PDB file of C-alpha atoms and ligand atoms in Angstrom:
ATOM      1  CA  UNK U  20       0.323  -8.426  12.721  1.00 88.00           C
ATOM      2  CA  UNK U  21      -2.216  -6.579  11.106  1.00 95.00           C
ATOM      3  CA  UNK U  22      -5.954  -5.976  11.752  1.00 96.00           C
ATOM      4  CA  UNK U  23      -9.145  -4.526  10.593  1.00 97.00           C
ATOM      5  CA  UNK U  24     -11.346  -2.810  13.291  1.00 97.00           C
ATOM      6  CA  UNK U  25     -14.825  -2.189  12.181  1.00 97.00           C
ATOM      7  CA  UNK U  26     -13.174  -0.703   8.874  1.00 97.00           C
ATOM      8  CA  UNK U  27     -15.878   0.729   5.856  1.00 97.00           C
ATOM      9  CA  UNK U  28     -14.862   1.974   2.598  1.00 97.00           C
ATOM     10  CA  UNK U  29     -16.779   4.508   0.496  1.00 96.00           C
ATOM     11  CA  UNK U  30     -15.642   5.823  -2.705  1.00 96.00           C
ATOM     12  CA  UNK U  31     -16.687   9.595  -3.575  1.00 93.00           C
ATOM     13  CA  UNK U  32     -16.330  10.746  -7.072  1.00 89.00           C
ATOM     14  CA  UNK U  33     -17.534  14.393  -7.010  1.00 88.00           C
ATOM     15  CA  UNK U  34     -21.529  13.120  -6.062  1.00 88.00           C
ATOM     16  CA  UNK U  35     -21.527   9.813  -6.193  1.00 92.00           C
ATOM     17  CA  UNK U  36     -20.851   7.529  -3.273  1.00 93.00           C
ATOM     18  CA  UNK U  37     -19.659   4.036  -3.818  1.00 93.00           C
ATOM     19  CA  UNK U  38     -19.726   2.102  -0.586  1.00 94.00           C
ATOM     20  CA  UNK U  39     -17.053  -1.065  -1.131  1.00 96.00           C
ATOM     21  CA  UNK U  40     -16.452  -2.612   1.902  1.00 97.00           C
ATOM     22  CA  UNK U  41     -18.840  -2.703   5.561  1.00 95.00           C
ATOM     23  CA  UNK U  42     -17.600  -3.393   8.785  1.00 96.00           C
ATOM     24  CA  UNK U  43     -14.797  -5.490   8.514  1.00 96.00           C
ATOM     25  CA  UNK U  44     -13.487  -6.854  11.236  1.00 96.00           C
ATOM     26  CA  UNK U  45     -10.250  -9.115  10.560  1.00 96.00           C
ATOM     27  CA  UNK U  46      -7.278 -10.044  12.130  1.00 96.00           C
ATOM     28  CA  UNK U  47      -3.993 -11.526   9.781  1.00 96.00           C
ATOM     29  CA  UNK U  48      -1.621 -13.295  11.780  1.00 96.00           C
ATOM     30  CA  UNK U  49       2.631 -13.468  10.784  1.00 95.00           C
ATOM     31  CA  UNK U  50       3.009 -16.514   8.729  1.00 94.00           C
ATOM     32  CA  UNK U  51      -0.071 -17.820   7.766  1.00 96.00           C
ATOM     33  CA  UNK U  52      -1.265 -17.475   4.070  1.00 97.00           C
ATOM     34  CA  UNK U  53      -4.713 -16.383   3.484  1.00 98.00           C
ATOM     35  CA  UNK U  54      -7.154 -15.929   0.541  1.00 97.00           C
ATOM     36  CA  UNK U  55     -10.010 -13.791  -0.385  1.00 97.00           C
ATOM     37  CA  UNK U  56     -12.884 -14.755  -2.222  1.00 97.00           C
ATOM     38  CA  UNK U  57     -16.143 -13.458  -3.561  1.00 94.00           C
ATOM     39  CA  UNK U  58     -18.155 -11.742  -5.853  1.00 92.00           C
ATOM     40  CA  UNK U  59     -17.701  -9.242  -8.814  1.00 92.00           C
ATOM     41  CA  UNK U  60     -16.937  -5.483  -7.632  1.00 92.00           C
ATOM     42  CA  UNK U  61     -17.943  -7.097  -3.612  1.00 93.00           C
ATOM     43  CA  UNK U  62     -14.165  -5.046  -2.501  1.00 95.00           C
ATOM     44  CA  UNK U  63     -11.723  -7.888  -2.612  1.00 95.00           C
ATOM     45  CA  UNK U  64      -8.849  -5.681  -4.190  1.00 94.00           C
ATOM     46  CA  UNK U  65     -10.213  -2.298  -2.502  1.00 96.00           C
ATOM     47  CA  UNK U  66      -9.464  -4.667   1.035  1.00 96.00           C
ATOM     48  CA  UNK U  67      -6.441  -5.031  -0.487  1.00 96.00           C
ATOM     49  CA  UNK U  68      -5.364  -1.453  -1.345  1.00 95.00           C
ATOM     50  CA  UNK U  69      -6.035  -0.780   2.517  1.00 96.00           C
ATOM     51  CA  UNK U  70      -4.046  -3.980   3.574  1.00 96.00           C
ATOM     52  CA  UNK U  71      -1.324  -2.027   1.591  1.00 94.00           C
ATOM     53  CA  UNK U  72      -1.833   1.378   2.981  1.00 94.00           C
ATOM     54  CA  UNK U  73      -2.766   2.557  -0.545  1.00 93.00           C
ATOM     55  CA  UNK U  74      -6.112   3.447   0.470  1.00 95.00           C
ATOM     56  CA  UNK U  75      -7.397   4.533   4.095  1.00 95.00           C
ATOM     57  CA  UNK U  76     -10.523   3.508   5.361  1.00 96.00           C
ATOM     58  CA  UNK U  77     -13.825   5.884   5.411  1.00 96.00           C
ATOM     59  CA  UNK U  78     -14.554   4.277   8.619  1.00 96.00           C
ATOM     60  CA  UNK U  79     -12.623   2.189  11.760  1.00 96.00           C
ATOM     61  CA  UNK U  80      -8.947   1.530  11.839  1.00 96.00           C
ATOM     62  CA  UNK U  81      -6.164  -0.685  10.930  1.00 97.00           C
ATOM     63  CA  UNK U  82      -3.472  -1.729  13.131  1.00 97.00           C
ATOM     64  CA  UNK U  83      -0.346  -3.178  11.896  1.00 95.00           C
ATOM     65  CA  UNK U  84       1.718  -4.249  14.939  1.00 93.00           C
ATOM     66  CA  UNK U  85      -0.934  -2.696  17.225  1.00 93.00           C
ATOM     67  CA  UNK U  86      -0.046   0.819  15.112  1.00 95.00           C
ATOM     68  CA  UNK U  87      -2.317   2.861  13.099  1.00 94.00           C
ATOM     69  CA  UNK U  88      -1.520   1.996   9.206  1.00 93.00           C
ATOM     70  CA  UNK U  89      -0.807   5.550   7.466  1.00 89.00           C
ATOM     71  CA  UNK U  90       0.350   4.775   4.244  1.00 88.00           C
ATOM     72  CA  UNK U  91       2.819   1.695   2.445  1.00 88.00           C
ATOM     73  CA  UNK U  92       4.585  -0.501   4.713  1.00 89.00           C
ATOM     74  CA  UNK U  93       7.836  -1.059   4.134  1.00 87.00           C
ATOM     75  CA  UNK U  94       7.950  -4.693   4.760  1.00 90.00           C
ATOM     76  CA  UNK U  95       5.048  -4.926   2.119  1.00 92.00           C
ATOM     77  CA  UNK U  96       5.071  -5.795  -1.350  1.00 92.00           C
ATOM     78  CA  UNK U  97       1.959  -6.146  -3.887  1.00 91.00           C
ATOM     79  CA  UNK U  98       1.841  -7.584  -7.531  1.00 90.00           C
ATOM     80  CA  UNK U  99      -0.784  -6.702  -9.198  1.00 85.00           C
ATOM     81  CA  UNK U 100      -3.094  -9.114 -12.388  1.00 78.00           C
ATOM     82  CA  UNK U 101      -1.334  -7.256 -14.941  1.00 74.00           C
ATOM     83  CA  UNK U 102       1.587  -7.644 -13.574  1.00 75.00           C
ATOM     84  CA  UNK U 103       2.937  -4.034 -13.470  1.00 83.00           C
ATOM     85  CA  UNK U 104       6.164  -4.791 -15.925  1.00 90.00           C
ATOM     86  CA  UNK U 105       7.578  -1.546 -17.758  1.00 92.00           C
ATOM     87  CA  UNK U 106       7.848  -2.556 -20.975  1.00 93.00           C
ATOM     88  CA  UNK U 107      11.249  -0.599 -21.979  1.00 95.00           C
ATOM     89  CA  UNK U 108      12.573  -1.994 -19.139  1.00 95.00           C
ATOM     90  CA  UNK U 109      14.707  -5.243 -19.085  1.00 95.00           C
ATOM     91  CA  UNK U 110      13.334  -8.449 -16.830  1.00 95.00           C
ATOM     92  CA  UNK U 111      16.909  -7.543 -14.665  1.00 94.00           C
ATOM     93  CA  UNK U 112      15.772  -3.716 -14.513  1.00 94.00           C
ATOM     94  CA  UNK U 113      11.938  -4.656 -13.912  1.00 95.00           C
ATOM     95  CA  UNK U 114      12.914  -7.138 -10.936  1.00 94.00           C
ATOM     96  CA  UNK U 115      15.121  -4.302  -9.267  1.00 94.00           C
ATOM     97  CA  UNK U 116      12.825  -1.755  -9.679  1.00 92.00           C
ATOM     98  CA  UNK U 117      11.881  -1.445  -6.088  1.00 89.00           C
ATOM     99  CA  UNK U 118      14.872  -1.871  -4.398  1.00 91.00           C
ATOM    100  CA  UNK U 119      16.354   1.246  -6.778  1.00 89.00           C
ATOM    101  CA  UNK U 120      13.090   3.061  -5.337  1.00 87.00           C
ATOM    102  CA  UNK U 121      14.407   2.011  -1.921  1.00 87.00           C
ATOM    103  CA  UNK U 122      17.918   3.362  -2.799  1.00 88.00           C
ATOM    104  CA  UNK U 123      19.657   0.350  -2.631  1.00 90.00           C
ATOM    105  CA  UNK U 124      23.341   0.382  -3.815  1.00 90.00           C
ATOM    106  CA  UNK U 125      23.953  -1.584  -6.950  1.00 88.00           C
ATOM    107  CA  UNK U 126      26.162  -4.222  -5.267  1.00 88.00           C
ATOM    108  CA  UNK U 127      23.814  -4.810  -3.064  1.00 90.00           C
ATOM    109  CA  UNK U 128      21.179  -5.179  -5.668  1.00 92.00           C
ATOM    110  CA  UNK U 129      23.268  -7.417  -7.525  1.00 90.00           C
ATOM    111  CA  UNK U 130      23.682 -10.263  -4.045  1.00 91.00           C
ATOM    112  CA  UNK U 131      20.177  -9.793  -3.877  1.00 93.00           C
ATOM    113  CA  UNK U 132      18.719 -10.386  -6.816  1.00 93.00           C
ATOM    114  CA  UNK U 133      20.959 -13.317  -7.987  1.00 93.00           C
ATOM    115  CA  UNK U 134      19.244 -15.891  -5.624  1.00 91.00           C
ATOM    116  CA  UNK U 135      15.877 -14.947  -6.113  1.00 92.00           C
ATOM    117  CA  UNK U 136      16.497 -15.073 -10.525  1.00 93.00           C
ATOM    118  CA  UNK U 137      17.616 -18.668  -9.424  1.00 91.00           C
ATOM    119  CA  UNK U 138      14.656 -19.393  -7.511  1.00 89.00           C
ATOM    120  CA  UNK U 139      12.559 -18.215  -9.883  1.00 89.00           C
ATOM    121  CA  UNK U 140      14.392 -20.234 -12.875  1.00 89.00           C
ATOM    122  CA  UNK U 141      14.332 -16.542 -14.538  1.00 92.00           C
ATOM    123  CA  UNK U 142      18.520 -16.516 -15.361  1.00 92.00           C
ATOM    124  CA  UNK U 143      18.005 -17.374 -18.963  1.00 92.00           C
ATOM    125  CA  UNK U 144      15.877 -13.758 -19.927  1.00 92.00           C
ATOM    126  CA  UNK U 145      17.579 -11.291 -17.691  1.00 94.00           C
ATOM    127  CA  UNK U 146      18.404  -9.146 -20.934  1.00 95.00           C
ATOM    128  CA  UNK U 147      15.105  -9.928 -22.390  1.00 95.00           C
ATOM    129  CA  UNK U 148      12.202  -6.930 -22.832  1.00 95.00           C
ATOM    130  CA  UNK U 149       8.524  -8.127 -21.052  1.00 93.00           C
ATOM    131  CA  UNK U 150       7.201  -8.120 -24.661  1.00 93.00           C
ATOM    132  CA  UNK U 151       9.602 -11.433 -25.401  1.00 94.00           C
ATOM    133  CA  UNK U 152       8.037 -13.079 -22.497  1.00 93.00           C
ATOM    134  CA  UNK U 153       5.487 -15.279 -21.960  1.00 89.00           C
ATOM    135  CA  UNK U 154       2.691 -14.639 -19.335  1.00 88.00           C
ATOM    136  CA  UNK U 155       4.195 -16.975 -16.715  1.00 88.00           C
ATOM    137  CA  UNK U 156       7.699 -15.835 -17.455  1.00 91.00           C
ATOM    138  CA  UNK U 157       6.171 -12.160 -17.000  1.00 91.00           C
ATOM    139  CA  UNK U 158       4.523 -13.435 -13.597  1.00 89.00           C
ATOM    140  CA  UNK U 159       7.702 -14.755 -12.304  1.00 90.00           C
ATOM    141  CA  UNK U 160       9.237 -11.313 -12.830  1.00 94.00           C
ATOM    142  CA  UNK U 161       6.750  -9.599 -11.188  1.00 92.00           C
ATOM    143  CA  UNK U 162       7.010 -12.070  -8.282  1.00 91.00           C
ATOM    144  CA  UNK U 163      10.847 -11.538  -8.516  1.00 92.00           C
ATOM    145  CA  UNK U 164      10.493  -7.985  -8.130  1.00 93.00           C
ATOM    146  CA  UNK U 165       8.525  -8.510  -5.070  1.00 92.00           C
ATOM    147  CA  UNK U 166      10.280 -11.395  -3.192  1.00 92.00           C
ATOM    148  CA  UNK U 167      13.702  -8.843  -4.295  1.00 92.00           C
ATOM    149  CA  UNK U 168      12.048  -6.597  -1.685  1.00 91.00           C
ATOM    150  CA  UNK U 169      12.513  -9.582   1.120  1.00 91.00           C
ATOM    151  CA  UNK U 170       8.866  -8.765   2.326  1.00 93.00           C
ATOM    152  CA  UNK U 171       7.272  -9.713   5.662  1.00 95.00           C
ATOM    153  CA  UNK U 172       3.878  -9.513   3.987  1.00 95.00           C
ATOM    154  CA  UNK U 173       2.949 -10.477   0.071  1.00 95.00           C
ATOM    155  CA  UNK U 174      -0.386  -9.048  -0.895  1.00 96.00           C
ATOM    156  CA  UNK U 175      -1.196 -10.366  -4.467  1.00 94.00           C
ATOM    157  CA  UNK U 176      -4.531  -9.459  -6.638  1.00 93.00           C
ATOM    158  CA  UNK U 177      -5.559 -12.092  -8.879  1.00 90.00           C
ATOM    159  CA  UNK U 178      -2.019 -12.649  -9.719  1.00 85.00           C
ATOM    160  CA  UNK U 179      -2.204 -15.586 -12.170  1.00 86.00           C
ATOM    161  CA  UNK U 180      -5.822 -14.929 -13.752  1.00 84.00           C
ATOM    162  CA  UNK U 181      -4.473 -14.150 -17.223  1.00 80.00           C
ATOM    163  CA  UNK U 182      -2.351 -17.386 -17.336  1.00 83.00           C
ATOM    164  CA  UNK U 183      -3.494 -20.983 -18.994  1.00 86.00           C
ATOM    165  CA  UNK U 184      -4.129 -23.683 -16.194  1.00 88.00           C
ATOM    166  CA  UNK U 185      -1.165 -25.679 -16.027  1.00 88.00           C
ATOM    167  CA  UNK U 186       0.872 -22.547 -16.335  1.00 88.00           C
ATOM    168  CA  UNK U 187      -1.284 -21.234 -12.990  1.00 89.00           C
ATOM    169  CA  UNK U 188      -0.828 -24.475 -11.467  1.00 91.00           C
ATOM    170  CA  UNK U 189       2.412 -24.788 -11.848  1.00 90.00           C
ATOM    171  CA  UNK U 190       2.708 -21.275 -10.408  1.00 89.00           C
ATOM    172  CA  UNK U 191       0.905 -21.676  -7.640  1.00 92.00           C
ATOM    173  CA  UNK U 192       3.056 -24.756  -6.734  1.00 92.00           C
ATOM    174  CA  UNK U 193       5.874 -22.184  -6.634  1.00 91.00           C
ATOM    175  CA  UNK U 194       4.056 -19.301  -4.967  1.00 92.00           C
ATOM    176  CA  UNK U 195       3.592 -21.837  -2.365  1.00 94.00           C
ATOM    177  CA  UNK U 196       7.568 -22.998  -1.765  1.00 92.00           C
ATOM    178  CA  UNK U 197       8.573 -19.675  -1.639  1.00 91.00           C
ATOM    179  CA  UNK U 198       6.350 -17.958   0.716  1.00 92.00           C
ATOM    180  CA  UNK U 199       6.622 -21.342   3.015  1.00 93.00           C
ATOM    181  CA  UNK U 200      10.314 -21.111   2.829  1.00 91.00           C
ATOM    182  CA  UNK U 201      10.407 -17.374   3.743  1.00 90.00           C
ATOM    183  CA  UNK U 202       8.145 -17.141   6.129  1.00 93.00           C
ATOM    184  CA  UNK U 203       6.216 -15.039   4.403  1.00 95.00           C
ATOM    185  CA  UNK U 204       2.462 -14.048   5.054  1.00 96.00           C
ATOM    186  CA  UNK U 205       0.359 -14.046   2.383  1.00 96.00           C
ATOM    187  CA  UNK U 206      -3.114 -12.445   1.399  1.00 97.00           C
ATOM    188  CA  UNK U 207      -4.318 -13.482  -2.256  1.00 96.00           C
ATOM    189  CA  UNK U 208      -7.437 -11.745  -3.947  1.00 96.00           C
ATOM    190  CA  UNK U 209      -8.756 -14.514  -6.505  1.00 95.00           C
ATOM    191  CA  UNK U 210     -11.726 -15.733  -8.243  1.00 93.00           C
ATOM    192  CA  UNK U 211     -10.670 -19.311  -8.253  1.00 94.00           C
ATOM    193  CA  UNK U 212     -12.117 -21.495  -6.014  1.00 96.00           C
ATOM    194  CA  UNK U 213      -9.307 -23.872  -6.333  1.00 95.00           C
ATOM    195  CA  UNK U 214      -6.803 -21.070  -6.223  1.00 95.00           C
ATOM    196  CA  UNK U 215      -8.273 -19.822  -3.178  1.00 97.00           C
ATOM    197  CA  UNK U 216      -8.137 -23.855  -1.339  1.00 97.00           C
ATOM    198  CA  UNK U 217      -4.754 -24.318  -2.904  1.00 96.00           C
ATOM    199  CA  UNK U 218      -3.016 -21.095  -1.338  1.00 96.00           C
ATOM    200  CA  UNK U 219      -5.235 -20.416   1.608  1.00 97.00           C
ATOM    201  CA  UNK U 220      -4.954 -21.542   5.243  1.00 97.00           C
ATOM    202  CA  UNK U 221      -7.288 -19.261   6.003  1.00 97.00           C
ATOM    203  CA  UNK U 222     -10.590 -18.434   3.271  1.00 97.00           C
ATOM    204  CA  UNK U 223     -11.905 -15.008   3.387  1.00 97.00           C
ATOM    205  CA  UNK U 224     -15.148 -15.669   1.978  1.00 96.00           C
ATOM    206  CA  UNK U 225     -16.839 -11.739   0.834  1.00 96.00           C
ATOM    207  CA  UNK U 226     -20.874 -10.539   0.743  1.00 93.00           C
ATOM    208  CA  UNK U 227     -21.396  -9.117  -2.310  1.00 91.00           C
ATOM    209  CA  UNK U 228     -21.408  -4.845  -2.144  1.00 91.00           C
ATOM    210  CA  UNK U 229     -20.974  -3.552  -0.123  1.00 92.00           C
ATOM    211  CA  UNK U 230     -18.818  -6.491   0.975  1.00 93.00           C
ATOM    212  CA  UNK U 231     -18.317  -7.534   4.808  1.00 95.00           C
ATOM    213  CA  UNK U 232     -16.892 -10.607   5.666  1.00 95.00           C
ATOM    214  CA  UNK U 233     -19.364 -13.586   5.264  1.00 94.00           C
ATOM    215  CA  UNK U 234     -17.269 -16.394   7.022  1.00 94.00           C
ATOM    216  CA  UNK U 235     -13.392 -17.101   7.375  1.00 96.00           C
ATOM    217  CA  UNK U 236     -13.264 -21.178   6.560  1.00 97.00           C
ATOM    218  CA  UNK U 237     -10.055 -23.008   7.870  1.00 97.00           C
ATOM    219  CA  UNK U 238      -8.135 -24.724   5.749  1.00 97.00           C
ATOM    220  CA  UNK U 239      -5.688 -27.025   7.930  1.00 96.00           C
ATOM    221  CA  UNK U 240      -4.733 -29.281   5.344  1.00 94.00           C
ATOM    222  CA  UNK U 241      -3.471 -26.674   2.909  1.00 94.00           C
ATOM    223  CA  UNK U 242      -0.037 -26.921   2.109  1.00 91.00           C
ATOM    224  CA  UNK U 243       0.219 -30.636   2.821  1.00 91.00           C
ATOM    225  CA  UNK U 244       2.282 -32.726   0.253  1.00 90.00           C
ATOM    226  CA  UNK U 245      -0.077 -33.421  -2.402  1.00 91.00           C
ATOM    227  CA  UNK U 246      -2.539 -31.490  -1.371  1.00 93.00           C
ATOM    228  CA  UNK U 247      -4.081 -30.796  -4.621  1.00 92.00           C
ATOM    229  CA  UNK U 248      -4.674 -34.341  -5.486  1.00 93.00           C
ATOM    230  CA  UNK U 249      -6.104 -35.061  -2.055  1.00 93.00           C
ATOM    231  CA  UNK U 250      -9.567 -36.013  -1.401  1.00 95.00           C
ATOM    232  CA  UNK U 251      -9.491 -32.931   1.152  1.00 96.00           C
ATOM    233  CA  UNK U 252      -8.786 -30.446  -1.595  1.00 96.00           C
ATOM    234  CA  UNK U 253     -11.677 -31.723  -3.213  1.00 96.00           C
ATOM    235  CA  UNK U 254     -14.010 -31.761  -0.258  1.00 96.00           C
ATOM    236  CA  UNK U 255     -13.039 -27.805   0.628  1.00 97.00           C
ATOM    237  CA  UNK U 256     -13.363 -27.048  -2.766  1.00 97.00           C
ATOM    238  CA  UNK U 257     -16.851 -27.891  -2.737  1.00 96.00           C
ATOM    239  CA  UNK U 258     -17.439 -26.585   0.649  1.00 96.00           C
ATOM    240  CA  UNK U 259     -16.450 -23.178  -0.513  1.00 96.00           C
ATOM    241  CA  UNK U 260     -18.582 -23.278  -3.597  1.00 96.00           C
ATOM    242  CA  UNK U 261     -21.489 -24.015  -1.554  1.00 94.00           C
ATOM    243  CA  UNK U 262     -21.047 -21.350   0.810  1.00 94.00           C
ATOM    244  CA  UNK U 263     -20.530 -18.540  -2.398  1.00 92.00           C
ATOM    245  CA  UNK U 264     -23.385 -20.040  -3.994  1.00 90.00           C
ATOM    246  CA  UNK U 265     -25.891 -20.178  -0.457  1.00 84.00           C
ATOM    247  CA  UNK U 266     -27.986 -16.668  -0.139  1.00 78.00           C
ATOM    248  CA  UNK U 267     -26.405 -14.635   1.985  1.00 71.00           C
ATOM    249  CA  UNK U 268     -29.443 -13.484   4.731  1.00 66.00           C
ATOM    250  CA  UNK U 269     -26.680 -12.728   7.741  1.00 60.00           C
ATOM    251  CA  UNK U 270     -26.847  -8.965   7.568  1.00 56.00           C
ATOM    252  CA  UNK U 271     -30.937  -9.307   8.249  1.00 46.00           C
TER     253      UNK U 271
HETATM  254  N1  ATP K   8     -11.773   4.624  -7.426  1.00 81.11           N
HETATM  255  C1  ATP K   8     -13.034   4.199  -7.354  1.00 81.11           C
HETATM  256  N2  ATP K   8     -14.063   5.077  -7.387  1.00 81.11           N
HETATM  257  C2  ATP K   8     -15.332   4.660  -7.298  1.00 81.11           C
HETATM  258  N3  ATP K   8     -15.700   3.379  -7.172  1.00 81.11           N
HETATM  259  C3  ATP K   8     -14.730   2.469  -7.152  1.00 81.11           C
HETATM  260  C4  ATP K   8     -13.342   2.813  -7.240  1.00 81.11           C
HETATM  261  N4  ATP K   8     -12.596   1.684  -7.188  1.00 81.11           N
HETATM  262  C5  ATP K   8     -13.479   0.669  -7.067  1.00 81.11           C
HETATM  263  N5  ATP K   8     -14.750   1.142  -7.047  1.00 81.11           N
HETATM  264  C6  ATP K   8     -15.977   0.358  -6.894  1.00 81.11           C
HETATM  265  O1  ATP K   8     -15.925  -0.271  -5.610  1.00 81.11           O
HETATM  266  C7  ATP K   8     -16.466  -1.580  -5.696  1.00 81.11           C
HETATM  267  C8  ATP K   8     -15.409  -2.581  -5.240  1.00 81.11           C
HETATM  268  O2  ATP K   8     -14.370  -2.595  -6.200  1.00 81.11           O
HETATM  269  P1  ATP K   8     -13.144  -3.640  -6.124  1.00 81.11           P
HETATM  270  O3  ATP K   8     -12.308  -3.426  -7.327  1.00 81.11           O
HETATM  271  O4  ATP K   8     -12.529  -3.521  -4.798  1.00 81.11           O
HETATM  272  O5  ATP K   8     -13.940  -5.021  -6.217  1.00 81.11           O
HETATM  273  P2  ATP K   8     -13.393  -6.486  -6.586  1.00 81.11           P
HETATM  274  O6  ATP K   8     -14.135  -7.422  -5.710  1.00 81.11           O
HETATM  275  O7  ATP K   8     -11.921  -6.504  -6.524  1.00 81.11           O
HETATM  276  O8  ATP K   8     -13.881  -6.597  -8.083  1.00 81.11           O
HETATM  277  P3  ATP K   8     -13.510  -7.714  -9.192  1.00 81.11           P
HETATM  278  O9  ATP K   8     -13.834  -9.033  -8.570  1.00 81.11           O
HETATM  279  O10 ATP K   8     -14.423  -7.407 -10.330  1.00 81.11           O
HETATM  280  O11 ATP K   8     -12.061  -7.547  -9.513  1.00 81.11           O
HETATM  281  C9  ATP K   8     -16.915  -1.785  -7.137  1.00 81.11           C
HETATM  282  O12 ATP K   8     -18.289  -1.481  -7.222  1.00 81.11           O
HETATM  283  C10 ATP K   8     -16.097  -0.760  -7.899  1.00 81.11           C
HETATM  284  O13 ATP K   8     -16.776  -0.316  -9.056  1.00 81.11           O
END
């Protein structure tokens, strides 16, 4: 559905030049759920402000549905680490955020929403203010506010990074119902090599800047009932860390 031809990024700030990203070449097929991995500052969420049309690339092109990408897709949602909540805002009026940016009539809003507050066990705080939340409770809302968009792609950066690890677990477990159960492709920027195994079909493993892709690992077990516990999880797990940790000599 979407792909990366050859696609650079440079950042210019008056003189200086940041390049992010070189020669990416990537191709991110309807359905499957992929994650990206690697260094500090190697362009993980800059790939993902391009996979959202929020940045164009300094070089190459990106196709979605064999068309040139020129700007936010509406089919495309993104939730951002600090979850993006407006504080004055209700968890009700923070979850149908978008779809009042889309216009959508009230009723409407309403038939949506309902299900995916259920889904996301979030009926108890509708009236509640982000501030009287906790951070998981703040991460479901943020995920409501996406799903409420009914979204062909989810791009997520480092969504659950600020949450304790049973909390993250426990959201990743979810995370990974819903976008099965939808249909839904995924692409999610984390630093957690677990995170990345647990979510990813597909690995994107990043050089560090300017970052091109290193390797894509397969994943085929991901998703599996009881995957986590599974000596598989285990054994990618370490296959990842081995490959972040290995010099990287394949640009000489
Ligand atoms: N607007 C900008 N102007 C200039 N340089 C930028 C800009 N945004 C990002 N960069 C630089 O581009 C590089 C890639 O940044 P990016 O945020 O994409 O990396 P990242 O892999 O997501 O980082 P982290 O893992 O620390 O979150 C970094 O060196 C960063 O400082």
């Amino acid at each position: 559905m979407l792909s990366f031809n050859h696609v650079s990024l440079t950042y210019t700030n008056g003189k200086t030049e940041v390049h992010a990203l070189d020669d990416i070449n990537l191709k991110i097929e309807k359905g499957k759920r992929y994650a990206v991995i690697g260094p500090s500052g190697c362009g993980k969420t800059s790939l993902l402000f391009l996979m959202a049309g929020l940045l164009s690339p300094t070089e190459g092109e990106i196709l979605l549905y064999g068309k040139q990408l020129d700007g936010p897709y509406r089919g495309m949602a993104l939730i951002l680490q600090e979850y993006g909540l407006l504080p004055w805002k209700t968890v009700w009026e923070n979850a149908a955020l978008g779809l009042a940016l889309r216009k959508v009539p009230q009723t409407e809003v309403n038939c949506i929403l309902e299900p995916v507050f259920k889904e996301l066990d979030l009926t108890e705080c509708l009236n509640r203010y982000p501030s009287q939340l906790s951070g998981g409770q703040k991460q479901r809302v943020a995920l409501a506010r996406a799903l409420a968009l009914q979204p062909e792609i989810l791009l997520m950066d480092e969504p659950l990074s600020a949450l304790d690890a049973l909390t993250r677990e426990n959201l990743q477990k979810l995370i990974l119902e819903i976008i099965i159960k939808h249909k839904i492709t995924c692409v999610l920027v984390t630093h957690s090599i677990e995170e990345a195994v647990f979510l990813g079909q597909e690995i994107i493993i990043l050089s560090a800047r300017p970052g091109h892709i290193r390797t894509v690992v397969s994943n085929p077990a991901q998703g599996s009932e009881g995957f986590r516990h599974d000596l598989r999880f285990h054994e990618k797990c370490t296959e990842i860390r081995s490959l972040l940790e290995a010099p990287c000599n394949d640009r000489q």
